[in-house]
């Protein structure tokens, strides 16, 4: 499934997160301390080892978990492109804090002194499964024997592998992350309206290394006042559409359900219709076109 240009274009926060997880896991894995980074209720509230919360947020306990975790973090960069780096940073911080609080509460209720929460950004990863389930459309369906699959199946399988990688130690933070994602979706405390000062997100853009072949950042798109929905200028649409096959004369009018799906993802109706026409009514390619137009 491809929901945008490859690489970390327009996803600086995701790039910093992936680099941090890789470096922390390698550093602590080489020193043989990865399995010691799990934290328990006693570590935080009795021994006050707060540093474990920070380290555990970026460190996976094993190489397989690192591979699946980085794959999911990289894939979910589509949400940063969709809502912007600023709001995506708020989403990550909210997921991190809420999932940690829920994990601490779960450990207190279970009352198992030997149980510690597995290190790794599980809360951040599994909170992203909520918008993935609700907002990302299925573009391809296929059958294997008598089983039905879609292009989203592989993401769910990678999530299940990560969720059950260490039984209770991974299930608890995974479920807490899903709950955190649901709370964000419900807009508790109007969290979806919160924004960080611009210097914070620009810091991530300066901190992350430029990708090979990246073009200089273009001017910001114009936006309508009502609803704050982006309006894509003709040149921006043409620039993005230039990367995809041109429409043929026989391309039918886009179906209303496809247009409605793109509009529900926050795109302008007219832009959604044009993108579907130029993508020959392929909703996956149309989403790519709109996301790339939004980045210009």
Short mmCIF file of N, CA, C and O in Angstrom, two decimals, residues 70-145:
data_model
loop_
_atom_site.label_atom_id
_atom_site.label_comp_id
_atom_site.label_asym_id
_atom_site.label_seq_id
_atom_site.Cartn_x
_atom_site.Cartn_y
_atom_site.Cartn_z
N UNK A 70 10.05 -0.18 13.48
CA UNK A 70 10.47 0.85 12.53
C UNK A 70 9.61 0.81 11.27
O UNK A 70 9.31 1.86 10.69
N UNK A 71 9.24 -0.40 10.85
CA UNK A 71 8.38 -0.51 9.67
C UNK A 71 7.05 0.20 9.90
O UNK A 71 6.56 0.95 9.02
N UNK A 72 6.46 0.01 11.07
CA UNK A 72 5.18 0.65 11.36
C UNK A 72 5.33 2.15 11.54
O UNK A 72 4.50 2.93 11.06
N UNK A 73 6.38 2.58 12.26
CA UNK A 73 6.61 4.01 12.42
C UNK A 73 6.79 4.69 11.06
O UNK A 73 6.28 5.79 10.82
N UNK A 74 7.54 4.04 10.18
CA UNK A 74 7.78 4.59 8.86
C UNK A 74 6.49 4.65 8.05
O UNK A 74 6.21 5.65 7.38
N UNK A 75 5.68 3.61 8.14
CA UNK A 75 4.43 3.61 7.39
C UNK A 75 3.49 4.71 7.88
O UNK A 75 2.85 5.42 7.09
N UNK A 76 3.41 4.88 9.21
CA UNK A 76 2.46 5.83 9.78
C UNK A 76 2.87 7.29 9.58
O UNK A 76 2.18 8.19 10.06
N UNK A 77 3.97 7.53 8.85
CA UNK A 77 4.35 8.90 8.53
C UNK A 77 3.28 9.57 7.67
O UNK A 77 3.25 10.80 7.55
N UNK A 78 2.39 8.76 7.07
CA UNK A 78 1.32 9.31 6.25
C UNK A 78 0.44 10.25 7.08
O UNK A 78 -0.10 11.23 6.55
N UNK A 79 0.31 10.00 8.38
CA UNK A 79 -0.53 10.87 9.21
C UNK A 79 0.14 12.22 9.46
O UNK A 79 -0.54 13.24 9.57
N UNK A 80 1.47 12.23 9.55
CA UNK A 80 2.17 13.51 9.68
C UNK A 80 1.97 14.35 8.43
O UNK A 80 1.80 15.56 8.50
N UNK A 81 2.00 13.70 7.27
CA UNK A 81 1.77 14.43 6.02
C UNK A 81 0.33 14.93 5.93
O UNK A 81 0.07 15.98 5.36
N UNK A 82 -0.58 14.18 6.50
CA UNK A 82 -2.00 14.53 6.38
C UNK A 82 -2.38 15.68 7.31
O UNK A 82 -3.08 16.60 6.90
N UNK A 83 -1.93 15.65 8.57
CA UNK A 83 -2.35 16.67 9.53
C UNK A 83 -1.26 17.70 9.80
O UNK A 83 -1.49 18.68 10.51
N UNK A 84 -0.05 17.48 9.27
CA UNK A 84 1.03 18.42 9.49
C UNK A 84 1.91 18.01 10.66
O UNK A 84 1.46 17.33 11.59
N UNK A 85 3.16 18.45 10.63
CA UNK A 85 4.12 18.07 11.67
C UNK A 85 3.74 18.61 13.03
O UNK A 85 4.00 17.99 14.06
N UNK A 86 3.12 19.80 13.05
CA UNK A 86 2.77 20.41 14.33
C UNK A 86 1.74 19.56 15.07
O UNK A 86 1.96 19.14 16.22
N UNK A 87 0.62 19.28 14.43
CA UNK A 87 -0.42 18.49 15.08
C UNK A 87 0.02 17.05 15.30
O UNK A 87 -0.41 16.40 16.26
N UNK A 88 0.87 16.55 14.41
CA UNK A 88 1.37 15.19 14.60
C UNK A 88 2.25 15.11 15.84
O UNK A 88 2.23 14.11 16.56
N UNK A 89 3.01 16.16 16.12
CA UNK A 89 3.81 16.21 17.35
C UNK A 89 2.92 16.18 18.58
O UNK A 89 3.23 15.51 19.57
N UNK A 90 1.80 16.90 18.52
CA UNK A 90 0.84 16.88 19.63
C UNK A 90 0.26 15.49 19.79
O UNK A 90 0.13 14.98 20.92
N UNK A 91 -0.06 14.84 18.68
CA UNK A 91 -0.60 13.48 18.73
C UNK A 91 0.39 12.52 19.37
O UNK A 91 0.02 11.70 20.23
N UNK A 92 1.68 12.62 19.02
CA UNK A 92 2.69 11.73 19.60
C UNK A 92 2.86 11.99 21.09
O UNK A 92 2.94 11.04 21.88
N UNK A 93 2.93 13.25 21.48
CA UNK A 93 3.11 13.57 22.90
C UNK A 93 1.90 13.11 23.70
O UNK A 93 2.05 12.54 24.80
N UNK A 94 0.70 13.35 23.19
CA UNK A 94 -0.52 12.92 23.88
C UNK A 94 -0.54 11.40 24.02
O UNK A 94 -0.84 10.87 25.11
N UNK A 95 -0.20 10.69 22.95
CA UNK A 95 -0.19 9.22 23.00
C UNK A 95 0.84 8.72 24.00
O UNK A 95 0.58 7.77 24.75
N UNK A 96 2.01 9.35 24.02
CA UNK A 96 3.08 8.94 24.93
C UNK A 96 2.66 9.14 26.39
O UNK A 96 2.78 8.21 27.21
N UNK A 97 2.14 10.30 26.72
CA UNK A 97 1.79 10.60 28.11
C UNK A 97 0.61 9.75 28.57
O UNK A 97 0.64 9.14 29.65
N UNK A 98 -0.45 9.69 27.77
CA UNK A 98 -1.65 8.95 28.16
C UNK A 98 -1.36 7.46 28.28
O UNK A 98 -1.79 6.80 29.24
N UNK A 99 -0.62 6.91 27.34
CA UNK A 99 -0.32 5.47 27.40
C UNK A 99 0.55 5.15 28.61
O UNK A 99 0.36 4.11 29.25
N UNK A 100 1.49 6.04 28.97
CA UNK A 100 2.30 5.81 30.15
C UNK A 100 1.46 5.81 31.42
O UNK A 100 1.64 4.98 32.32
N UNK A 101 0.53 6.76 31.51
CA UNK A 101 -0.35 6.81 32.68
C UNK A 101 -1.22 5.56 32.77
O UNK A 101 -1.41 5.00 33.86
N UNK A 102 -1.73 5.11 31.64
CA UNK A 102 -2.55 3.90 31.63
C UNK A 102 -1.72 2.67 31.98
O UNK A 102 -2.20 1.76 32.67
N UNK A 103 -0.47 2.62 31.51
CA UNK A 103 0.40 1.49 31.84
C UNK A 103 0.70 1.44 33.33
O UNK A 103 0.69 0.37 33.95
N UNK A 104 0.98 2.62 33.92
CA UNK A 104 1.24 2.66 35.36
C UNK A 104 0.01 2.22 36.15
O UNK A 104 0.12 1.48 37.14
N UNK A 105 -1.17 2.64 35.69
CA UNK A 105 -2.41 2.22 36.36
C UNK A 105 -2.62 0.72 36.21
O UNK A 105 -3.02 0.03 37.17
N UNK A 106 -2.32 0.18 35.02
CA UNK A 106 -2.49 -1.26 34.80
C UNK A 106 -1.55 -2.07 35.69
O UNK A 106 -1.95 -3.09 36.27
N UNK A 107 -0.31 -1.62 35.84
CA UNK A 107 0.64 -2.32 36.70
C UNK A 107 0.19 -2.29 38.16
O UNK A 107 0.36 -3.27 38.89
N UNK A 108 -0.39 -1.17 38.57
CA UNK A 108 -0.87 -1.08 39.94
C UNK A 108 -2.06 -2.00 40.18
O UNK A 108 -2.18 -2.62 41.25
N UNK A 109 -2.94 -2.13 39.19
CA UNK A 109 -4.11 -2.99 39.34
C UNK A 109 -3.73 -4.47 39.29
O UNK A 109 -4.31 -5.29 40.01
N UNK A 110 -2.76 -4.81 38.45
CA UNK A 110 -2.33 -6.21 38.34
C UNK A 110 -1.59 -6.67 39.58
O UNK A 110 -1.70 -7.82 40.01
N UNK A 111 -0.82 -5.74 40.17
CA UNK A 111 -0.07 -6.02 41.42
C UNK A 111 0.84 -7.24 41.28
O UNK A 111 0.86 -8.13 42.12
N UNK A 112 1.58 -7.26 40.21
CA UNK A 112 2.57 -8.32 40.00
C UNK A 112 3.95 -7.69 40.04
O UNK A 112 4.38 -7.04 39.07
N UNK A 113 4.69 -7.83 41.15
CA UNK A 113 5.99 -7.17 41.28
C UNK A 113 7.00 -7.62 40.21
O UNK A 113 7.93 -6.87 39.89
N UNK A 114 6.83 -8.81 39.68
CA UNK A 114 7.79 -9.31 38.70
C UNK A 114 7.51 -8.81 37.29
O UNK A 114 8.32 -9.00 36.38
N UNK A 115 6.34 -8.20 37.09
CA UNK A 115 5.96 -7.75 35.76
C UNK A 115 6.48 -6.35 35.50
O UNK A 115 6.28 -5.44 36.31
N UNK A 116 7.16 -6.18 34.39
CA UNK A 116 7.62 -4.86 33.98
C UNK A 116 7.18 -4.60 32.55
O UNK A 116 7.03 -5.52 31.75
N UNK A 117 6.96 -3.32 32.25
CA UNK A 117 6.50 -2.94 30.92
C UNK A 117 7.68 -3.01 29.95
O UNK A 117 8.78 -2.55 30.24
N UNK A 118 7.43 -3.57 28.78
CA UNK A 118 8.47 -3.72 27.78
C UNK A 118 8.88 -2.35 27.25
O UNK A 118 8.05 -1.48 27.03
N UNK A 119 10.18 -2.17 27.05
CA UNK A 119 10.65 -0.91 26.50
C UNK A 119 10.34 -0.84 25.01
O UNK A 119 10.24 -1.86 24.33
N UNK A 120 10.20 0.37 24.51
CA UNK A 120 9.87 0.59 23.11
C UNK A 120 8.69 1.53 22.97
O UNK A 120 7.86 1.64 23.88
N UNK A 121 8.57 2.23 21.83
CA UNK A 121 7.46 3.19 21.64
C UNK A 121 6.14 2.52 21.28
O UNK A 121 5.50 2.86 20.28
N UNK A 122 5.73 1.58 22.09
CA UNK A 122 4.50 0.82 21.79
C UNK A 122 3.27 1.72 21.83
O UNK A 122 2.36 1.58 21.02
N UNK A 123 3.22 2.63 22.81
CA UNK A 123 2.08 3.53 22.89
C UNK A 123 1.93 4.39 21.66
O UNK A 123 0.83 4.60 21.15
N UNK A 124 3.05 4.89 21.14
CA UNK A 124 3.02 5.72 19.94
C UNK A 124 2.59 4.94 18.72
O UNK A 124 1.81 5.42 17.89
N UNK A 125 3.09 3.71 18.61
CA UNK A 125 2.78 2.89 17.43
C UNK A 125 1.32 2.47 17.42
O UNK A 125 0.60 2.63 16.42
N UNK A 126 0.84 1.93 18.56
CA UNK A 126 -0.50 1.36 18.55
C UNK A 126 -1.59 2.43 18.60
O UNK A 126 -2.72 2.18 18.21
N UNK A 127 -1.27 3.62 19.07
CA UNK A 127 -2.26 4.70 18.99
C UNK A 127 -2.52 5.08 17.54
O UNK A 127 -3.61 5.53 17.19
N UNK A 128 -1.52 4.87 16.67
CA UNK A 128 -1.68 5.20 15.25
C UNK A 128 -2.58 4.21 14.54
O UNK A 128 -3.06 4.50 13.42
N UNK A 129 -2.83 3.05 15.14
CA UNK A 129 -3.73 2.09 14.50
C UNK A 129 -5.17 2.57 14.50
O UNK A 129 -5.99 2.10 13.69
N UNK A 130 -5.51 3.50 15.39
CA UNK A 130 -6.89 4.01 15.42
C UNK A 130 -7.19 4.82 14.16
O UNK A 130 -8.16 4.52 13.44
N UNK A 131 -6.39 5.87 13.82
CA UNK A 131 -6.66 6.55 12.55
C UNK A 131 -6.38 5.67 11.34
O UNK A 131 -7.00 5.86 10.29
N UNK A 132 -5.48 4.70 11.47
CA UNK A 132 -5.23 3.79 10.35
C UNK A 132 -6.49 2.99 10.03
O UNK A 132 -6.86 2.83 8.86
N UNK A 133 -7.17 2.50 11.05
CA UNK A 133 -8.38 1.71 10.85
C UNK A 133 -9.53 2.57 10.33
O UNK A 133 -10.30 2.15 9.45
N UNK A 134 -9.65 3.80 10.84
CA UNK A 134 -10.80 4.63 10.52
C UNK A 134 -10.63 5.48 9.27
O UNK A 134 -11.61 5.77 8.59
N UNK A 135 -9.40 5.89 8.96
CA UNK A 135 -9.21 6.90 7.92
C UNK A 135 -8.56 6.39 6.64
O UNK A 135 -8.73 6.99 5.59
N UNK A 136 -7.76 5.33 6.72
CA UNK A 136 -7.07 4.85 5.53
C UNK A 136 -7.97 3.89 4.77
O UNK A 136 -8.36 2.85 5.30
N UNK A 137 -8.32 4.21 3.53
CA UNK A 137 -9.24 3.34 2.78
C UNK A 137 -8.53 2.10 2.26
O UNK A 137 -7.31 2.08 2.06
N UNK A 138 -9.31 1.06 2.03
CA UNK A 138 -8.81 -0.16 1.39
C UNK A 138 -8.83 0.05 -0.12
O UNK A 138 -9.86 0.40 -0.69
N UNK A 139 -7.69 -0.13 -0.76
CA UNK A 139 -7.62 0.08 -2.21
C UNK A 139 -7.55 -1.23 -2.98
O UNK A 139 -7.86 -1.27 -4.17
N UNK A 140 -7.14 -2.32 -2.32
CA UNK A 140 -7.00 -3.60 -3.01
C UNK A 140 -7.50 -4.73 -2.10
O UNK A 140 -7.17 -4.75 -0.92
N UNK A 141 -8.28 -5.63 -2.67
CA UNK A 141 -8.72 -6.83 -1.96
C UNK A 141 -8.30 -8.05 -2.76
O UNK A 141 -8.31 -8.03 -3.99
N UNK A 142 -7.94 -9.12 -2.05
CA UNK A 142 -7.56 -10.34 -2.75
C UNK A 142 -7.88 -11.53 -1.86
O UNK A 142 -8.15 -11.38 -0.66
N UNK A 143 -7.85 -12.73 -2.45
CA UNK A 143 -8.21 -13.96 -1.75
C UNK A 143 -7.04 -14.93 -1.80
O UNK A 143 -6.36 -15.06 -2.82
N UNK A 144 -6.80 -15.59 -0.70
CA UNK A 144 -5.83 -16.68 -0.63
C UNK A 144 -6.59 -17.89 -0.10
O UNK A 144 -7.00 -17.90 1.06
N UNK A 145 -6.79 -18.88 -0.96
CA UNK A 145 -7.65 -20.01 -0.64
C UNK A 145 -9.05 -19.46 -0.35
O UNK A 145 -9.64 -18.81 -1.16
#
